[in-house]
Coordinates of C-alpha atoms and ligand atoms in Angstrom, one line a residue:
X21 CA 79.7 100.1 114.3
X22 CA 83.0 99.1 115.7
X23 CA 84.6 96.5 117.9
X24 CA 84.2 98.9 120.8
X25 CA 80.4 98.9 120.4
X26 CA 80.3 95.1 120.3
X27 CA 82.4 95.1 123.5
X28 CA 80.1 97.6 125.3
X29 CA 77.1 95.5 124.4
X30 CA 78.8 92.3 125.6
X31 CA 79.8 93.9 128.9
X32 CA 76.3 95.3 129.4
X33 CA 74.6 92.0 129.4
X34 CA 77.4 89.7 131.0
X35 CA 77.6 91.3 134.5
X36 CA 77.4 88.0 136.4
X37 CA 80.1 86.4 134.2
X38 CA 82.2 89.4 134.8
X39 CA 81.7 89.3 138.6
X40 CA 82.6 85.5 138.7
X41 CA 85.6 86.2 136.6
X42 CA 86.8 88.9 138.9
X43 CA 86.4 86.4 141.8
X44 CA 88.2 83.8 139.9
X45 CA 91.2 86.0 139.5
X46 CA 91.9 85.7 143.1
X47 CA 92.4 81.9 142.8
X48 CA 93.3 81.2 139.2
X49 CA 95.8 83.1 137.1
X50 CA 93.9 85.5 134.9
X51 CA 90.8 84.0 136.4
X52 CA 91.1 81.2 133.9
X53 CA 92.0 77.5 133.8
X54 CA 92.1 76.9 130.1
X55 CA 94.1 79.3 128.0
X56 CA 92.9 78.0 124.7
X57 CA 89.3 79.2 125.3
X58 CA 90.0 82.5 127.0
X59 CA 88.8 85.5 125.2
X60 CA 89.1 89.2 126.1
X61 CA 87.7 91.1 127.9
X62 CA 86.7 88.0 129.9
X63 CA 85.0 84.8 128.9
X64 CA 81.5 83.8 129.6
X65 CA 80.9 81.5 132.5
X66 CA 78.2 78.8 131.7
X67 CA 75.7 77.1 133.9
X68 CA 74.1 74.5 131.7
X69 CA 73.3 73.3 128.2
X70 CA 70.6 71.3 126.7
X71 CA 70.9 70.0 123.1
X72 CA 71.7 73.0 120.9
X73 CA 71.4 75.7 123.6
X74 CA 73.8 76.8 126.2
X75 CA 73.1 79.2 129.1
X76 CA 75.5 81.6 130.7
X77 CA 75.8 83.0 134.2
X78 CA 73.4 85.8 133.4
X79 CA 70.7 83.5 132.2
X80 CA 71.2 84.1 128.5
X81 CA 70.7 81.3 126.1
X82 CA 72.7 81.0 123.0
X83 CA 72.8 78.4 120.1
X84 CA 76.1 76.6 120.6
X85 CA 78.0 76.0 117.4
X86 CA 81.2 75.0 119.2
X87 CA 80.1 72.4 121.8
X88 CA 83.1 72.4 123.9
X89 CA 85.5 72.7 121.0
X90 CA 83.7 69.9 118.9
X91 CA 83.7 67.3 121.7
X92 CA 79.9 67.0 121.9
X93 CA 78.6 65.6 118.7
X94 CA 75.0 65.5 120.0
X95 CA 75.0 68.8 121.7
X96 CA 74.6 69.2 125.5
X97 CA 73.1 66.7 127.9
X98 CA 72.1 64.2 125.1
X99 CA 69.5 62.1 127.0
X100 CA 71.0 58.7 125.8
X101 CA 74.6 59.7 126.8
X102 CA 73.4 61.2 130.1
X103 CA 71.6 58.0 130.9
X104 CA 74.8 55.9 130.1
X105 CA 76.8 58.2 132.3
X106 CA 74.4 58.0 135.2
X107 CA 74.2 54.2 134.9
X108 CA 77.9 53.8 134.8
X109 CA 78.6 56.3 137.6
X110 CA 76.1 54.6 139.8
X111 CA 78.2 51.4 139.5
X112 CA 81.5 53.0 140.4
X113 CA 83.5 55.6 138.6
X114 CA 86.7 53.8 138.1
X115 CA 88.4 50.4 138.8
X116 CA 92.0 49.3 138.8
X117 CA 91.4 46.8 136.1
X118 CA 89.6 46.3 132.8
X119 CA 85.9 46.8 132.1
X120 CA 83.4 45.8 129.5
X121 CA 82.7 49.2 128.0
X122 CA 86.4 49.6 127.2
X123 CA 86.1 46.5 125.1
X124 CA 83.0 47.6 123.3
X125 CA 84.4 51.1 122.4
X126 CA 87.7 49.5 121.3
X127 CA 85.9 47.1 119.0
X128 CA 83.7 49.9 117.5
X129 CA 86.8 52.1 116.7
X130 CA 88.7 49.2 115.2
X131 CA 85.8 48.3 113.1
X132 CA 85.2 51.9 112.0
X133 CA 88.7 53.1 111.4
X134 CA 90.2 51.3 108.4
X135 CA 93.9 51.6 109.5
X136 CA 93.3 50.8 113.2
X137 CA 94.0 47.2 114.1
X138 CA 94.4 47.8 117.8
X139 CA 93.6 50.8 120.0
X140 CA 94.4 52.1 123.5
X141 CA 92.7 54.8 125.6
X142 CA 94.0 57.8 127.4
X143 CA 92.5 60.9 129.1
X144 CA 93.1 63.6 126.6
X145 CA 94.1 64.3 123.0
X146 CA 97.4 65.5 124.4
X147 CA 98.1 62.0 125.8
X148 CA 97.0 60.4 122.6
X149 CA 99.5 62.3 120.4
X150 CA 102.2 62.0 123.1
X151 CA 101.8 58.1 123.0
X152 CA 101.8 58.1 119.2
X153 CA 105.1 60.0 119.2
X154 CA 106.7 57.7 121.9
X155 CA 105.5 54.7 120.0
X156 CA 107.0 55.9 116.7
X157 CA 110.3 56.7 118.4
X158 CA 110.4 53.2 120.1
X159 CA 109.4 51.6 116.8
X160 CA 111.9 53.4 114.5
X161 CA 114.7 54.0 116.9
X162 CA 114.8 57.5 115.6
X163 CA 114.2 60.7 117.7
X164 CA 112.9 63.6 115.6
X165 CA 109.2 64.1 114.4
X166 CA 107.8 66.4 111.8
X167 CA 104.6 68.4 112.2
X168 CA 102.8 70.9 110.1
X169 CA 103.0 74.6 110.7
X170 CA 99.9 75.7 112.6
X171 CA 99.0 72.1 113.5
X172 CA 97.7 71.7 117.0
X173 CA 98.2 68.3 118.7
X174 CA 97.8 69.2 122.4
X175 CA 100.2 70.6 125.0
X176 CA 103.2 68.2 125.3
X177 CA 106.6 69.6 124.4
X178 CA 107.3 67.7 121.1
X179 CA 104.2 69.3 119.5
X180 CA 104.3 72.8 121.2
X181 CA 106.2 74.0 118.2
X182 CA 105.0 76.5 115.5
X183 CA 101.4 76.3 116.5
X184 CA 99.5 79.6 116.9
X185 CA 101.7 82.5 116.7
X186 CA 102.5 85.5 114.6
X187 CA 103.5 84.3 111.1
X188 CA 106.3 87.0 111.4
X189 CA 108.1 84.7 113.9
X190 CA 107.8 81.6 111.8
X191 CA 110.5 82.2 109.2
X192 CA 110.4 81.4 105.5
X193 CA 107.0 80.1 104.3
X194 CA 108.6 77.3 102.2
X195 CA 111.2 76.4 104.9
X196 CA 109.6 77.3 108.2
X197 CA 111.6 77.6 111.4
X198 CA 110.7 75.5 114.5
X199 CA 109.6 78.0 117.1
X200 CA 108.3 77.2 120.6
X201 CA 104.7 78.1 120.8
X202 CA 104.9 78.7 124.6
X203 CA 107.6 79.6 127.1
X204 CA 109.0 76.6 128.9
X205 CA 109.6 74.2 125.9
X206 CA 113.2 73.0 126.1
X207 CA 115.6 73.6 123.1
X208 CA 116.0 69.9 122.6
X209 CA 112.3 69.5 121.9
X210 CA 112.4 72.3 119.4
X211 CA 115.5 70.8 117.7
X212 CA 113.7 67.5 117.5
X213 CA 110.6 68.8 115.9
X214 CA 110.8 69.7 112.2
X215 CA 108.1 71.9 110.8
X216 CA 106.4 71.4 107.4
X217 CA 104.4 74.0 105.3
X218 CA 100.9 72.6 105.3
X219 CA 99.4 71.8 101.8
X220 CA 102.8 72.6 100.3
X221 CA 103.6 69.2 98.6
X222 CA 107.0 69.9 97.1
X223 CA 108.6 71.6 100.1
X224 CA 107.2 69.2 102.7
X225 CA 108.5 66.3 100.6
X226 CA 111.9 68.1 100.4
X227 CA 112.0 68.7 104.2
X228 CA 110.9 65.2 105.0
X229 CA 113.6 63.7 102.8
X230 CA 116.3 66.0 104.2
X231 CA 115.5 64.8 107.7
X232 CA 114.5 61.2 106.8
X233 CA 117.3 59.4 108.6
X234 CA 116.4 61.0 111.9
X235 CA 112.6 61.1 111.5
X236 CA 110.5 58.7 113.6
X237 CA 107.1 60.1 112.6
X238 CA 105.3 62.8 110.5
X239 CA 102.2 63.8 112.5
X240 CA 99.5 65.8 110.7
X241 CA 95.8 66.8 111.1
X242 CA 94.0 65.8 107.8
X243 CA 92.2 69.1 108.4
X244 CA 94.0 71.8 110.5
X245 CA 91.4 72.3 113.2
X246 CA 92.2 75.1 115.5
X247 CA 94.1 76.9 112.8
X248 CA 90.7 77.3 111.0
X249 CA 89.3 74.0 109.7
X250 CA 91.6 74.0 106.7
X251 CA 91.4 70.6 104.9
X252 CA 94.5 69.0 103.5
X253 CA 94.6 68.6 99.7
X254 CA 94.2 64.9 98.9
X255 CA 97.5 65.2 97.0
X256 CA 99.2 66.6 100.2
X257 CA 98.2 63.6 102.3
X258 CA 99.1 61.1 99.6
X259 CA 102.5 62.6 99.2
X260 CA 103.1 62.5 103.0
X261 CA 102.0 58.8 102.8
X262 CA 104.4 58.0 100.0
X263 CA 107.4 59.8 101.3
X264 CA 107.0 58.4 104.9
X265 CA 106.6 54.9 103.6
X266 CA 109.7 55.2 101.3
X267 CA 111.8 56.2 104.4
X268 CA 110.4 53.9 107.0
X269 CA 108.9 57.0 108.8
X270 CA 105.5 56.5 110.6
X271 CA 102.6 58.5 109.5
X272 CA 100.4 59.7 112.3
X273 CA 97.0 61.3 111.6
X274 CA 95.8 63.3 114.5
X275 CA 92.0 62.7 114.1
X276 CA 91.1 64.1 117.4
X277 CA 88.8 66.5 115.5
X278 CA 88.6 65.1 111.9
X279 CA 87.2 61.8 113.1
X280 CA 83.7 63.2 112.5
X281 CA 84.5 63.8 108.7
X282 CA 83.1 60.3 108.1
X283 CA 82.3 57.0 110.0
X284 CA 85.8 55.9 109.2
X285 CA 87.3 59.4 109.9
X286 CA 89.2 61.5 107.5
X287 CA 91.5 58.6 106.6
X288 CA 88.5 56.8 105.0
X289 CA 87.2 59.9 103.3
X290 CA 90.7 60.6 101.8
X291 CA 91.5 57.1 101.4
X292 CA 94.9 57.6 102.8
X293 CA 95.9 55.2 105.6
X294 CA 98.2 56.3 108.4
X295 CA 100.3 53.9 110.5
X296 CA 99.0 55.4 113.8
X297 CA 95.9 57.6 114.6
X298 CA 95.3 59.9 117.6
X299 CA 91.8 60.2 118.8
X300 CA 89.9 62.2 121.4
X301 CA 86.9 64.4 121.9
X302 CA 83.9 62.7 120.6
X303 CA 85.1 59.2 121.4
X304 CA 84.5 60.2 125.1
X305 CA 80.9 61.3 124.5
X306 CA 81.8 64.6 126.2
X307 CA 83.9 63.4 129.1
X308 CA 87.6 63.7 129.2
X309 CA 89.2 61.1 126.8
X310 CA 92.0 60.3 124.4
X311 CA 92.7 57.2 122.2
X312 CA 95.4 56.1 119.8
X313 CA 95.6 53.1 117.6
X314 CA 96.9 51.7 114.4
X315 CA 99.0 49.0 112.8
X316 CA 99.1 45.8 115.1
X317 CA 102.9 45.5 114.7
X318 CA 103.3 49.0 116.2
X319 CA 100.5 48.8 118.8
X320 CA 102.0 45.5 120.1
X321 CA 104.8 47.7 121.6
X322 CA 102.2 48.5 124.4
X323 CA 101.4 44.8 125.0
X324 CA 102.1 44.0 128.7
X325 CA 102.2 40.3 128.1
X326 CA 105.2 40.8 125.8
X327 CA 107.2 43.2 127.9
X328 CA 105.9 45.9 127.3
X329 CA 108.4 47.8 125.3
X330 CA 106.5 51.1 125.7
X331 CA 104.7 51.6 128.9
X332 CA 101.4 53.5 129.2
X333 CA 99.7 54.5 132.4
X334 CA 96.9 56.8 133.6
X335 CA 94.8 56.6 136.7
X336 CA 91.5 57.4 134.9
X337 CA 92.4 55.7 131.5
X338 CA 89.6 53.6 130.2
X339 CA 87.3 54.4 133.1
X340 CA 83.9 52.9 132.6
X341 CA 81.9 56.2 132.8
X342 CA 83.9 57.8 130.0
X343 CA 83.8 54.5 128.0
X344 CA 80.1 54.1 128.4
X345 CA 79.5 57.8 127.3
X346 CA 81.8 57.4 124.4
X347 CA 80.3 54.2 123.2
X348 CA 76.7 55.6 123.4
X349 CA 77.8 58.8 121.6
X350 CA 79.6 56.9 118.9
X351 CA 76.8 54.4 118.3
X352 CA 74.4 57.3 117.8
X353 CA 76.9 58.8 115.3
X354 CA 75.5 56.7 112.4
X355 CA 76.3 57.4 108.7
X356 CA 72.8 58.8 108.2
X357 CA 73.1 61.2 111.1
X358 CA 76.5 62.4 109.9
X359 CA 75.3 62.9 106.3
X360 CA 72.3 64.8 107.6
X361 CA 74.6 67.1 109.8
X362 CA 76.9 67.6 106.9
X363 CA 74.1 68.7 104.6
X364 CA 73.1 71.2 107.2
X365 CA 76.7 72.4 107.5
X366 CA 76.8 72.9 103.7
X367 CA 73.6 75.0 103.9
X368 CA 75.2 77.1 106.6
X369 CA 78.3 77.6 104.5
X370 CA 76.3 78.7 101.5
X371 CA 74.3 81.0 103.7
X372 CA 77.5 82.6 105.2
X373 CA 78.6 83.5 101.6
X374 CA 75.3 84.9 100.7
X375 CA 74.9 87.0 103.8
X376 CA 78.4 88.3 103.6
X377 CA 77.9 89.1 99.9
X378 CA 74.8 91.3 101.0
X379 CA 77.2 93.5 102.8
X380 CA 80.2 93.3 100.4
X381 CA 82.1 91.5 103.1
X382 CA 84.6 89.0 101.6
X383 CA 84.5 85.6 103.2
X384 CA 86.0 82.2 102.7
X385 CA 84.2 79.3 104.5
X386 CA 86.4 76.3 105.0
X387 CA 85.9 72.9 106.6
X388 CA 84.4 69.5 105.9
X389 CA 82.0 67.1 107.6
X390 CA 80.2 69.0 110.3
X391 CA 83.0 71.6 110.7
X392 CA 83.2 75.2 109.3
X393 CA 85.3 78.3 109.7
X394 CA 84.7 81.8 108.6
X395 CA 87.7 83.6 107.2
X396 CA 86.8 87.2 106.4
X397 CA 89.1 87.8 103.4
X398 CA 89.2 87.3 99.7
X399 CA 92.3 85.2 99.5
X400 CA 92.0 81.5 99.5
X401 CA 92.9 79.6 102.8
X402 CA 95.2 76.7 102.4
X403 CA 97.4 77.0 105.5
X404 CA 97.9 78.6 108.9
X405 CA 99.6 81.7 107.4
X406 CA 96.7 82.3 105.0
X407 CA 94.2 82.0 107.9
X408 CA 96.4 84.3 110.2
X409 CA 96.4 87.0 107.4
X410 CA 93.0 88.4 108.0
X411 CA 91.8 91.5 109.8
X412 CA 92.0 90.3 113.4
X413 CA 90.0 93.3 114.7
X414 CA 87.1 92.6 112.4
X415 CA 87.3 88.9 113.4
X416 CA 87.0 89.9 117.1
X417 CA 84.1 92.1 116.2
X418 CA 82.1 89.4 114.4
X419 CA 83.0 86.9 117.2
X420 CA 81.6 89.2 119.9
X421 CA 78.8 90.3 117.6
X422 CA 77.6 86.8 117.1
X423 CA 77.8 86.2 120.9
X424 CA 75.7 89.4 121.4
X425 CA 73.2 87.9 118.8
X426 CA 72.9 84.5 120.5
X427 CA 75.5 82.4 118.6
X428 CA 78.5 80.8 120.2
X429 CA 81.5 79.9 118.1
X430 CA 85.2 79.7 118.9
X431 CA 87.0 83.0 119.1
X432 CA 88.9 82.0 116.1
X433 CA 85.6 81.7 114.1
X434 CA 85.4 78.0 114.0
X435 CA 82.4 75.8 114.7
X436 CA 80.8 72.3 114.2
X437 CA 77.2 71.4 113.9
X438 CA 75.7 69.1 116.4
X439 CA 73.3 66.3 115.5
X440 CA 70.2 67.8 117.2
X441 CA 70.4 70.9 115.0
X442 CA 67.8 71.6 112.4
X443 CA 67.3 74.0 109.5
X444 CA 66.0 76.6 112.0
X445 CA 69.3 76.7 113.8
X446 CA 71.1 77.4 110.6
X447 CA 68.6 80.2 110.0
X448 CA 69.2 81.5 113.5
X449 CA 73.0 81.6 112.9
X450 CA 72.6 83.4 109.5
X451 CA 70.1 85.9 110.9
X452 CA 72.5 86.7 113.7
X453 CA 75.4 87.1 111.2
X454 CA 73.2 89.5 109.1
X455 CA 72.4 91.7 112.1
X456 CA 76.1 91.8 113.1
X457 CA 77.3 92.8 109.5
X458 CA 74.4 95.2 109.2
X459 CA 75.5 96.9 112.5
X460 CA 79.0 97.0 111.1
X461 CA 77.8 98.7 107.9
X462 CA 75.9 101.3 109.9
Ligands
LIG14 N1 94.8 67.3 118.6 C1 93.9 68.1 118.0 C2 93.7 68.1 116.5 C3 93.0 68.9 118.7 O1 92.1 69.7 118.3 C4 93.2 68.8 120.2 C5 92.3 69.6 121.2 N2 91.7 70.7 120.6 C6 94.1 68.0 120.8 C7 94.9 67.2 119.9 C8 94.4 67.9 122.3 O2 93.3 67.3 122.9 P1 93.1 67.6 124.4 O3 92.6 68.9 124.5 O4 92.0 66.5 124.8 O5 94.4 67.3 125.1

């Protein structure tokens, strides 16, 4: 069975989503307000979620393996997080001053993340990485940054370079070009962002060294998330640490996603300490959030009692509702809970291999911690180009097929397990994949 059959099946059961999307097109371009989660022919519209389940506009329940792009570690409407939100909201949504939940969440993050002495909050991961870049420029007096090809750090200009695009546009693999990933990025931003080949130790070192005098920061995801949950090799992160240290360049880890690779994030797991860390997603317990922190001597740039030298603002920054939700969600993310979720994820990864083998479909399952991605190919996946070099039509077919069979993952075949999941949820995922691949084989 082909992609067209999956599309027909999808359209036959999602009539209300399609109708709402048609109406939405009158008011929002493309009927959509979040390009990164749009999928053709039209995305589902959702009404509610409880724990592992999410319901669409047509009343169909699916098991949610993406949980708003990994921002809901405990699944939907976790009772403790919901209570914390209700309680905080009943006392007022936001105040023009400090609040206690900020202090509690900041303390938790400083205690958990080995490299973070001081932390600040923001309203999105985009703001988090933007503030890291600004702090690095202020601290070093240099203007360029380097980022990995395929690395996603949000939507501001400096990082909207060589993200998700056709590898044909990205130049030589060993010496990648800097290419705007969206229209509207000024040439100056592109000139100031150098691109490194991910997991390529020698070439990345060479490019950093060649630009060292102008580089304020190297920003990198310890695991390329939206490019397909591709972990960095330990050597890659160690070399980036060494070369940045040698040249007075700040190393920024974007742990917006990878924080859940351990209680102390990916930095603890890899035992590589960045100078600054960008945070987001789970630290807000499902509400909009960002955070950034790191070495005290850098974070003190933001200290208003001493200047400040770097100004940071945001009407909703550190609001007590988000802070209370984040604090509750993070407190529930204990080492035991994380280990249990990771063990389930490993079971799922093994099952995906087995089920694919039943149908002679080659697959690489990447990811660490609760994260996984399915790459239907027989070549290893070490960087963005490897992940892009797969049969895109088959990928779409499996994505829609899983949706038709009651499993929600990202359209780029990425997922993360949530803490309420049990072995039965893994089985449901594997059975769905089996049915999709069996249909394909027919
Ligand atoms: N960094 C990474 C690694 C991300 O995955 C994301 C969001 N998916 C961001 C930054 C941006 O976060 P936000 O969408 O909250 O702006």
